[in-house]
Short mmCIF file of C-alpha atoms in Angstrom, two decimals:
data_model
loop_
_atom_site.label_atom_id
_atom_site.label_comp_id
_atom_site.label_asym_id
_atom_site.label_seq_id
_atom_site.Cartn_x
_atom_site.Cartn_y
_atom_site.Cartn_z
CA UNK A 1 61.90 53.30 15.49
CA UNK A 2 60.27 56.25 17.17
CA UNK A 3 60.93 56.67 20.92
CA UNK A 4 58.33 54.72 22.83
CA UNK A 5 56.62 55.81 26.03
CA UNK A 6 58.33 54.65 29.19
CA UNK A 7 56.45 53.63 32.33
CA UNK A 8 56.27 56.63 34.61
CA UNK A 9 57.26 59.10 31.86
CA UNK A 10 56.34 62.63 32.99
CA UNK A 11 53.66 64.64 31.31
CA UNK A 12 54.40 67.06 28.54
CA UNK A 13 53.33 70.70 28.90
CA UNK A 14 49.65 71.29 29.53
CA UNK A 15 47.40 72.46 26.72
CA UNK A 16 44.27 74.32 27.76
CA UNK A 17 44.39 72.66 31.15
CA UNK A 18 44.94 69.18 29.69
CA UNK A 19 48.21 67.33 30.16
CA UNK A 20 48.98 64.53 27.70
CA UNK A 21 51.00 61.87 29.45
CA UNK A 22 53.15 59.76 27.18
CA UNK A 23 52.83 62.46 24.53
CA UNK A 24 56.07 64.37 25.06
CA UNK A 25 56.48 68.12 24.70
CA UNK A 26 54.77 69.65 21.65
CA UNK A 27 55.34 70.05 18.79
CA UNK A 28 57.40 66.83 18.51
CA UNK A 29 56.56 64.76 15.46
CA UNK A 30 56.72 61.67 17.69
CA UNK A 31 53.73 62.71 19.81
CA UNK A 32 51.21 59.84 19.89
CA UNK A 33 47.90 60.34 18.15
CA UNK A 34 46.48 58.20 20.96
CA UNK A 35 48.37 59.14 24.16
CA UNK A 36 48.44 56.68 27.01
CA UNK A 37 46.92 59.15 29.48
CA UNK A 38 45.46 62.66 29.45
CA UNK A 39 44.78 64.71 32.57
CA UNK A 40 41.29 66.25 32.78
CA UNK A 41 41.15 69.44 34.84
CA UNK A 42 37.63 70.84 34.73
CA UNK A 43 36.88 74.55 34.22
CA UNK A 44 35.39 74.61 37.72
CA UNK A 45 38.64 73.26 39.16
CA UNK A 46 40.72 75.90 37.40
CA UNK A 47 38.37 78.60 38.71
CA UNK A 48 38.57 77.14 42.23
CA UNK A 49 42.37 77.24 42.17
CA UNK A 50 42.32 80.87 41.05
CA UNK A 51 39.83 81.73 43.80
CA UNK A 52 42.04 80.24 46.51
CA UNK A 53 45.19 81.82 45.10
CA UNK A 54 43.47 85.21 45.14
CA UNK A 55 42.36 84.71 48.76
CA UNK A 56 45.93 84.56 50.04
CA UNK A 57 45.07 81.53 52.22
CA UNK A 58 46.75 78.82 50.21
CA UNK A 59 48.15 76.21 52.60
CA UNK A 60 46.23 73.65 54.71
CA UNK A 61 43.01 75.26 55.90
CA UNK A 62 39.30 75.57 55.18
CA UNK A 63 39.36 74.07 51.67
CA UNK A 64 41.32 71.06 52.87
CA UNK A 65 38.88 70.46 55.71
CA UNK A 66 35.89 70.66 53.37
CA UNK A 67 37.55 68.34 50.85
CA UNK A 68 38.14 65.80 53.60
CA UNK A 69 34.48 65.94 54.65
CA UNK A 70 33.16 65.62 51.09
CA UNK A 71 35.58 62.84 50.16
CA UNK A 72 34.76 60.81 53.28
CA UNK A 73 31.08 61.07 52.44
CA UNK A 74 31.74 59.98 48.86
CA UNK A 75 33.46 56.73 49.91
CA UNK A 76 31.19 56.05 52.94
CA UNK A 77 33.98 56.54 55.50
CA UNK A 78 33.72 58.29 58.84
CA UNK A 79 37.00 60.20 58.53
CA UNK A 80 39.36 61.39 55.79
CA UNK A 81 42.77 63.02 56.16
CA UNK A 82 44.28 64.82 53.15
CA UNK A 83 48.03 64.44 52.60
CA UNK A 84 50.66 65.25 50.00
CA UNK A 85 50.63 61.94 48.07
CA UNK A 86 49.39 58.37 48.23
CA UNK A 87 52.92 57.29 49.14
CA UNK A 88 52.82 59.62 52.14
CA UNK A 89 49.36 58.26 52.97
CA UNK A 90 50.72 54.70 53.03
CA UNK A 91 53.71 55.62 55.19
CA UNK A 92 51.65 57.66 57.65
CA UNK A 93 49.08 54.87 57.90
CA UNK A 94 51.73 52.27 58.63
CA UNK A 95 53.30 54.53 61.25
CA UNK A 96 49.88 55.07 62.83
CA UNK A 97 49.50 51.32 63.39
CA UNK A 98 52.21 51.54 66.05
CA UNK A 99 54.08 48.44 64.86
CA UNK A 100 57.44 47.45 66.36
CA UNK A 101 60.55 48.64 64.54
CA UNK A 102 61.39 46.16 61.79
CA UNK A 103 57.88 44.70 61.84
CA UNK A 104 57.04 42.58 58.82
CA UNK A 105 54.54 43.94 56.30
CA UNK A 106 53.12 41.83 53.48
CA UNK A 107 52.76 43.61 50.14
CA UNK A 108 52.33 42.49 46.53
CA UNK A 109 55.43 41.83 44.45
CA UNK A 110 53.67 43.57 41.55
CA UNK A 111 53.06 47.08 42.79
CA UNK A 112 54.48 50.58 42.45
CA UNK A 113 57.91 51.08 44.01
CA UNK A 114 56.48 53.86 46.21
CA UNK A 115 54.54 51.27 48.21
CA UNK A 116 57.72 49.47 49.20
CA UNK A 117 59.44 52.77 49.99
CA UNK A 118 56.55 53.63 52.32
CA UNK A 119 57.12 50.41 54.27
CA UNK A 120 60.87 50.98 54.50
CA UNK A 121 60.55 54.66 55.45
CA UNK A 122 58.17 53.66 58.24
CA UNK A 123 60.98 51.53 59.69
CA UNK A 124 59.35 48.23 58.70
CA UNK A 125 60.34 45.18 56.64
CA UNK A 126 58.56 44.50 53.31
CA UNK A 127 57.70 40.85 52.68
CA UNK A 128 56.78 40.23 49.04
CA UNK A 129 53.65 38.28 48.17
CA UNK A 130 53.32 36.50 44.85
CA UNK A 131 50.40 37.24 42.52
CA UNK A 132 47.97 35.19 40.50
CA UNK A 133 48.90 35.87 36.84
CA UNK A 134 45.22 35.90 35.90
CA UNK A 135 44.45 38.88 38.16
CA UNK A 136 47.89 40.43 38.87
CA UNK A 137 46.94 40.42 42.57
CA UNK A 138 47.75 38.19 45.53
CA UNK A 139 45.24 35.52 46.46
CA UNK A 140 44.70 33.77 49.79
CA UNK A 141 47.14 30.99 48.87
CA UNK A 142 50.04 33.31 48.00
CA UNK A 143 49.34 35.45 51.08
CA UNK A 144 49.34 32.39 53.34
CA UNK A 145 52.62 31.19 51.81
CA UNK A 146 54.31 34.56 52.40
CA UNK A 147 52.92 34.76 55.93
CA UNK A 148 54.27 31.31 56.81
CA UNK A 149 57.66 32.15 55.31
CA UNK A 150 58.15 35.28 57.41
CA UNK A 151 56.97 33.73 60.65
CA UNK A 152 54.15 36.03 61.66
CA UNK A 153 53.50 39.27 59.77
CA UNK A 154 52.63 42.37 61.73
CA UNK A 155 50.54 44.02 58.98
CA UNK A 156 49.54 43.76 55.34
CA UNK A 157 49.16 46.21 52.47
CA UNK A 158 46.33 45.15 50.14
CA UNK A 159 46.35 46.55 46.59
CA UNK A 160 43.27 47.05 44.40
CA UNK A 161 45.27 46.61 41.20
CA UNK A 162 44.11 48.65 38.17
CA UNK A 163 40.93 49.45 40.11
CA UNK A 164 39.73 45.84 40.48
CA UNK A 165 38.30 44.94 43.89
CA UNK A 166 40.64 42.89 46.07
CA UNK A 167 39.17 40.38 48.57
CA UNK A 168 40.53 42.31 51.55
CA UNK A 169 38.85 40.26 54.29
CA UNK A 170 39.88 36.94 52.72
CA UNK A 171 43.48 38.09 52.34
CA UNK A 172 43.58 39.26 55.96
CA UNK A 173 42.25 35.90 57.12
CA UNK A 174 44.88 34.09 55.04
CA UNK A 175 47.57 36.23 56.70
CA UNK A 176 46.00 35.55 60.12
CA UNK A 177 45.72 39.29 60.64
CA UNK A 178 42.75 41.31 61.89
CA UNK A 179 41.47 44.03 59.55
CA UNK A 180 42.83 46.55 62.04
CA UNK A 181 46.30 45.61 60.75
CA UNK A 182 45.47 45.96 57.05
CA UNK A 183 46.17 49.09 55.03
CA UNK A 184 44.62 49.30 51.56
CA UNK A 185 46.52 50.77 48.64
CA UNK A 186 43.60 52.24 46.71
CA UNK A 187 45.65 54.51 44.43
CA UNK A 188 43.79 52.90 41.51
CA UNK A 189 40.52 52.25 43.26
CA UNK A 190 38.50 55.42 43.75
CA UNK A 191 35.04 54.36 42.64
CA UNK A 192 35.57 50.66 43.37
CA UNK A 193 33.61 48.49 45.78
CA UNK A 194 34.12 45.07 47.31
CA UNK A 195 30.69 43.53 47.15
CA UNK A 196 28.34 46.35 48.07
CA UNK A 197 30.87 48.23 50.24
CA UNK A 198 32.79 51.14 48.76
CA UNK A 199 36.55 50.92 48.93
CA UNK A 200 37.36 53.38 51.68
CA UNK A 201 36.09 51.78 54.88
CA UNK A 202 36.94 48.08 54.63
CA UNK A 203 40.10 48.05 56.78
CA UNK A 204 41.96 50.21 59.30
CA UNK A 205 43.00 52.72 56.64
CA UNK A 206 42.55 53.18 52.90
CA UNK A 207 44.97 55.29 50.86
CA UNK A 208 43.98 57.12 47.66
CA UNK A 209 45.97 59.01 45.04
CA UNK A 210 45.18 62.24 43.18
CA UNK A 211 48.16 62.05 40.81
CA UNK A 212 47.68 63.51 37.33
CA UNK A 213 46.81 60.10 35.83
CA UNK A 214 44.31 59.01 38.47
CA UNK A 215 40.52 58.88 38.31
CA UNK A 216 40.32 62.09 40.38
CA UNK A 217 43.31 64.06 39.10
CA UNK A 218 44.59 67.06 41.03
CA UNK A 219 48.21 66.90 39.94
CA UNK A 220 49.29 65.20 43.13
CA UNK A 221 48.00 64.56 46.61
CA UNK A 222 46.56 61.73 48.65
CA UNK A 223 43.91 60.84 51.19
CA UNK A 224 43.58 58.37 54.06
CA UNK A 225 40.07 57.26 54.97
CA UNK A 226 39.12 55.31 58.09
CA UNK A 227 36.29 54.67 60.52
CA UNK A 228 38.69 54.89 63.48
CA UNK A 229 38.80 58.44 64.93
CA UNK A 230 42.02 57.87 66.91
CA UNK A 231 43.76 56.49 63.81
CA UNK A 232 42.65 59.55 61.81
CA UNK A 233 43.92 61.89 64.52
CA UNK A 234 47.34 60.22 64.60
CA UNK A 235 47.69 60.73 60.85
CA UNK A 236 46.37 64.29 61.07
CA UNK A 237 49.11 65.15 63.57
CA UNK A 238 51.85 63.20 61.82
CA UNK A 239 51.26 64.90 58.44
CA UNK A 240 52.47 68.17 60.00
CA UNK A 241 55.56 67.19 61.99
CA UNK A 242 53.53 65.61 64.79
CA UNK A 243 52.35 69.00 66.04
CA UNK A 244 49.33 68.99 68.34
CA UNK A 245 47.78 71.97 66.50
CA UNK A 246 48.29 72.94 62.88
CA UNK A 247 49.16 76.54 61.91
CA UNK A 248 45.70 77.21 60.46
CA UNK A 249 43.96 76.51 63.77
CA UNK A 250 46.65 78.25 65.83
CA UNK A 251 46.12 81.43 63.81
CA UNK A 252 42.33 81.39 63.98
CA UNK A 253 40.56 83.81 66.35
CA UNK A 254 40.99 82.51 69.86
CA UNK A 255 43.85 80.24 68.82
CA UNK A 256 47.17 80.00 70.60
CA UNK A 257 50.72 79.85 69.32
CA UNK A 258 51.41 77.00 71.74
CA UNK A 259 51.70 73.41 70.55
CA UNK A 260 53.55 70.26 71.51
CA UNK A 261 55.01 67.26 69.67
CA UNK A 262 54.45 63.83 71.20
CA UNK A 263 55.49 61.63 68.28
CA UNK A 264 57.35 61.50 64.99
CA UNK A 265 55.89 63.30 61.99
CA UNK A 266 56.46 64.27 58.39
CA UNK A 267 55.85 67.36 56.25
CA UNK A 268 53.08 65.75 54.25
CA UNK A 269 50.06 68.08 54.34
CA UNK A 270 47.81 68.98 51.41
CA UNK A 271 47.43 72.64 50.43
CA UNK A 272 44.14 74.49 50.01
CA UNK A 273 44.96 75.02 46.33
CA UNK A 274 45.08 71.25 45.80
CA UNK A 275 41.98 70.74 47.94
CA UNK A 276 39.96 73.32 46.01
CA UNK A 277 40.84 71.56 42.76
CA UNK A 278 39.91 68.22 44.32
CA UNK A 279 36.52 69.47 45.56
CA UNK A 280 35.61 70.74 42.10
CA UNK A 281 36.84 67.56 40.40
CA UNK A 282 34.89 65.37 42.84
CA UNK A 283 31.60 66.80 41.54
CA UNK A 284 32.39 65.29 38.11
CA UNK A 285 33.63 61.92 39.33
CA UNK A 286 30.43 59.88 38.87
CA UNK A 287 30.09 61.02 35.25
CA UNK A 288 33.78 60.40 34.64
CA UNK A 289 33.48 56.89 36.06
CA UNK A 290 30.58 56.08 33.74
CA UNK A 291 32.73 57.09 30.78
CA UNK A 292 35.61 54.90 31.97
CA UNK A 293 33.27 51.93 32.21
CA UNK A 294 31.93 52.56 28.72
CA UNK A 295 35.46 52.65 27.31
CA UNK A 296 36.39 49.44 29.13
CA UNK A 297 33.32 47.67 27.71
CA UNK A 298 34.28 48.79 24.21
CA UNK A 299 37.80 47.41 24.68
CA UNK A 300 36.47 44.10 26.00
CA UNK A 301 34.09 43.61 23.09
CA UNK A 302 36.63 44.56 20.43
CA UNK A 303 39.47 42.46 21.89
CA UNK A 304 37.47 39.31 22.55
CA UNK A 305 38.17 37.88 19.06
CA UNK A 306 41.93 38.75 19.16
CA UNK A 307 43.84 35.62 20.20
CA UNK A 308 46.62 36.23 22.70
CA UNK A 309 45.32 39.56 24.03
CA UNK A 310 43.73 38.65 27.34
CA UNK A 311 42.19 41.17 29.76
CA UNK A 312 42.89 40.43 33.40
CA UNK A 313 40.31 38.42 35.27
CA UNK A 314 38.24 40.02 38.05
CA UNK A 315 37.39 37.31 40.56
CA UNK A 316 36.12 39.36 43.52
CA UNK A 317 32.48 40.51 43.40
CA UNK A 318 32.09 44.26 43.40
CA UNK A 319 32.59 47.33 41.24
CA UNK A 320 35.75 47.94 39.22
CA UNK A 321 37.11 51.51 39.25
CA UNK A 322 38.50 51.17 35.70
CA UNK A 323 41.64 53.14 36.40
CA UNK A 324 43.72 51.06 33.98
CA UNK A 325 42.88 48.73 31.13
CA UNK A 326 45.51 46.02 31.47
CA UNK A 327 45.89 43.02 29.18
CA UNK A 328 48.24 40.06 29.05
CA UNK A 329 50.09 39.44 25.78
CA UNK A 330 50.23 35.65 25.85
CA UNK A 331 52.29 33.27 23.69
CA UNK A 332 49.27 32.78 21.44
CA UNK A 333 49.70 36.34 20.18
CA UNK A 334 52.92 35.36 18.46
CA UNK A 335 54.81 38.51 19.45
CA UNK A 336 56.30 39.52 22.76
CA UNK A 337 55.02 42.42 24.83
CA UNK A 338 58.10 44.58 24.20
CA UNK A 339 57.92 44.11 20.44
CA UNK A 340 54.24 44.99 20.51
CA UNK A 341 54.98 48.19 22.46
CA UNK A 342 57.41 49.19 19.70
CA UNK A 343 54.90 48.41 16.96
CA UNK A 344 52.17 50.43 18.66
CA UNK A 345 54.58 53.33 19.20
CA UNK A 346 55.33 53.29 15.47
CA UNK A 347 51.58 53.67 14.93
CA UNK A 348 51.61 56.60 17.39
CA UNK A 349 49.74 54.76 20.14
CA UNK A 350 50.97 55.25 23.70
CA UNK A 351 51.13 52.36 26.18
CA UNK A 352 52.66 51.62 29.57
CA UNK A 353 53.44 48.73 31.92
CA UNK A 354 52.12 48.41 35.49
CA UNK A 355 54.37 47.35 37.18
CA UNK A 356 57.95 46.16 37.15
CA UNK A 357 57.96 43.58 39.99
CA UNK A 358 59.80 44.84 43.03
CA UNK A 359 62.23 41.91 43.15
CA UNK A 360 63.41 42.78 39.63
CA UNK A 361 64.96 46.02 40.97
CA UNK A 362 68.39 45.93 42.64
CA UNK A 363 67.45 48.10 45.62
CA UNK A 364 64.45 46.01 46.58
CA UNK A 365 66.25 42.72 46.09
CA UNK A 366 68.43 43.76 49.03
CA UNK A 367 65.74 45.37 51.21
CA UNK A 368 62.73 43.04 50.90
CA UNK A 369 62.05 39.45 51.92
CA UNK A 370 61.02 36.91 49.28
CA UNK A 371 59.33 33.61 50.24
CA UNK A 372 61.23 30.37 49.57
CA UNK A 373 60.52 29.22 46.05
CA UNK A 374 60.52 32.76 44.74
CA UNK A 375 57.68 34.60 43.05
CA UNK A 376 56.79 32.50 39.99
CA UNK A 377 53.44 34.15 39.39
CA UNK A 378 54.95 37.63 39.18
CA UNK A 379 57.82 36.38 37.03
CA UNK A 380 55.43 34.73 34.58
CA UNK A 381 53.10 37.73 34.46
CA UNK A 382 55.56 40.59 34.05
CA UNK A 383 56.68 39.90 30.44
CA UNK A 384 53.01 39.82 29.41
CA UNK A 385 51.69 42.96 31.15
CA UNK A 386 50.53 45.82 28.93
CA UNK A 387 48.41 48.83 29.87
CA UNK A 388 46.38 50.32 27.02
CA UNK A 389 45.19 53.95 26.83
CA UNK A 390 42.25 54.69 29.12
CA UNK A 391 41.34 58.29 29.88
CA UNK A 392 38.46 60.71 29.59
CA UNK A 393 39.66 62.27 26.32
CA UNK A 394 39.83 58.85 24.64
CA UNK A 395 37.25 58.63 21.87
CA UNK A 396 35.40 55.53 20.76
CA UNK A 397 37.20 55.71 17.43
CA UNK A 398 40.55 55.83 19.24
CA UNK A 399 39.66 52.66 21.17
CA UNK A 400 38.69 51.03 17.88
CA UNK A 401 42.00 52.06 16.35
CA UNK A 402 44.00 50.59 19.25
CA UNK A 403 42.10 47.32 18.98
CA UNK A 404 42.49 47.21 15.20
CA UNK A 405 46.23 47.67 15.54
CA UNK A 406 46.39 44.90 18.14
CA UNK A 407 44.55 42.58 15.74
CA UNK A 408 46.65 43.64 12.74
CA UNK A 409 49.98 43.29 14.54
CA UNK A 410 49.37 39.74 15.70
CA UNK A 411 51.92 37.39 14.16
CA UNK A 412 50.29 35.34 11.44
CA UNK A 413 47.35 37.71 10.95
CA UNK A 414 46.62 38.58 7.29
CA UNK A 415 47.66 42.22 7.70
CA UNK A 416 50.75 41.59 9.87
#
């Protein structure tokens, strides 16, 4: 068996500005012909990074401010604050809510471990919410059950899983929380909408990711968007140690070296190099999103006749961001998910799994709260979850090849 791709495996070395995630360092013979993810860095973005590096002004400054303005406009939000990662965005947003120490925060059991770390690092208590196996997201019933079990939650983190719109208002109502106490994890959801409203201004704060695999790849970085100016200002201060004035403004003509600190903060600012890349990438985003949707349609059409390979349902009206193409490998397929991953790896096709449920990890079993009766939806879903390749360098023929292999590998199929 060739080594298979592991969830969260780092990228191999970049080739001509393109990083092939799940591919491994060249020239390994085990490199997938169809990698799970490839990072697209446009020529304009590479030129923008070189321009900023040559300017000598490379930390948080003009480029970051412009990126914030342009990004806020793109998602129809009043304010945007650029930070070092989506995990930092989540933590800073939770801190900015001003919750009591140890306050209870609802979050999905099926999410990235960084989301739970953000809650814990903010001094709060994660309360796990079960998911509907059809969507991989909480629904009003599972949210209400978790809320009852913990007494009264202080806040909720709502995840737009894989880029699908989550019913944020309905989930908040089920938790008996106002939208001012909801933070959206939109790491997958740039380009999504709930109904006609873009993800970015539905709740108190929305957190985006610019990791190498995301729809707007920078390499890393994050953004918080909000319509609340005081909330934005609290995050803006907290991302730089809580200082009342950042170094860029203090060093501008007429600025002063004086500043004060009135609250806790982190070192979580974005640099101008990252922001310049982000601004250039943002100009391509609409075209890139159209390509992602075309690839998703091709998958859906080709996989419809394959028994046991079931795309996740999308039950909330709106626009899907198509960050991931996730399927469930059901019993009807005749092979388990892990065996299928091995078979696809032998055919040089990269895959991944999003995500290992938090309560399956020792650290989170001891640091999170689980409702009585456990998390049966997450437990049933996890062995079936499989993320297929979806990226801008994926060709139509590569999608066809993945789907053909899924059909051929099914137990009992003529070619299996």
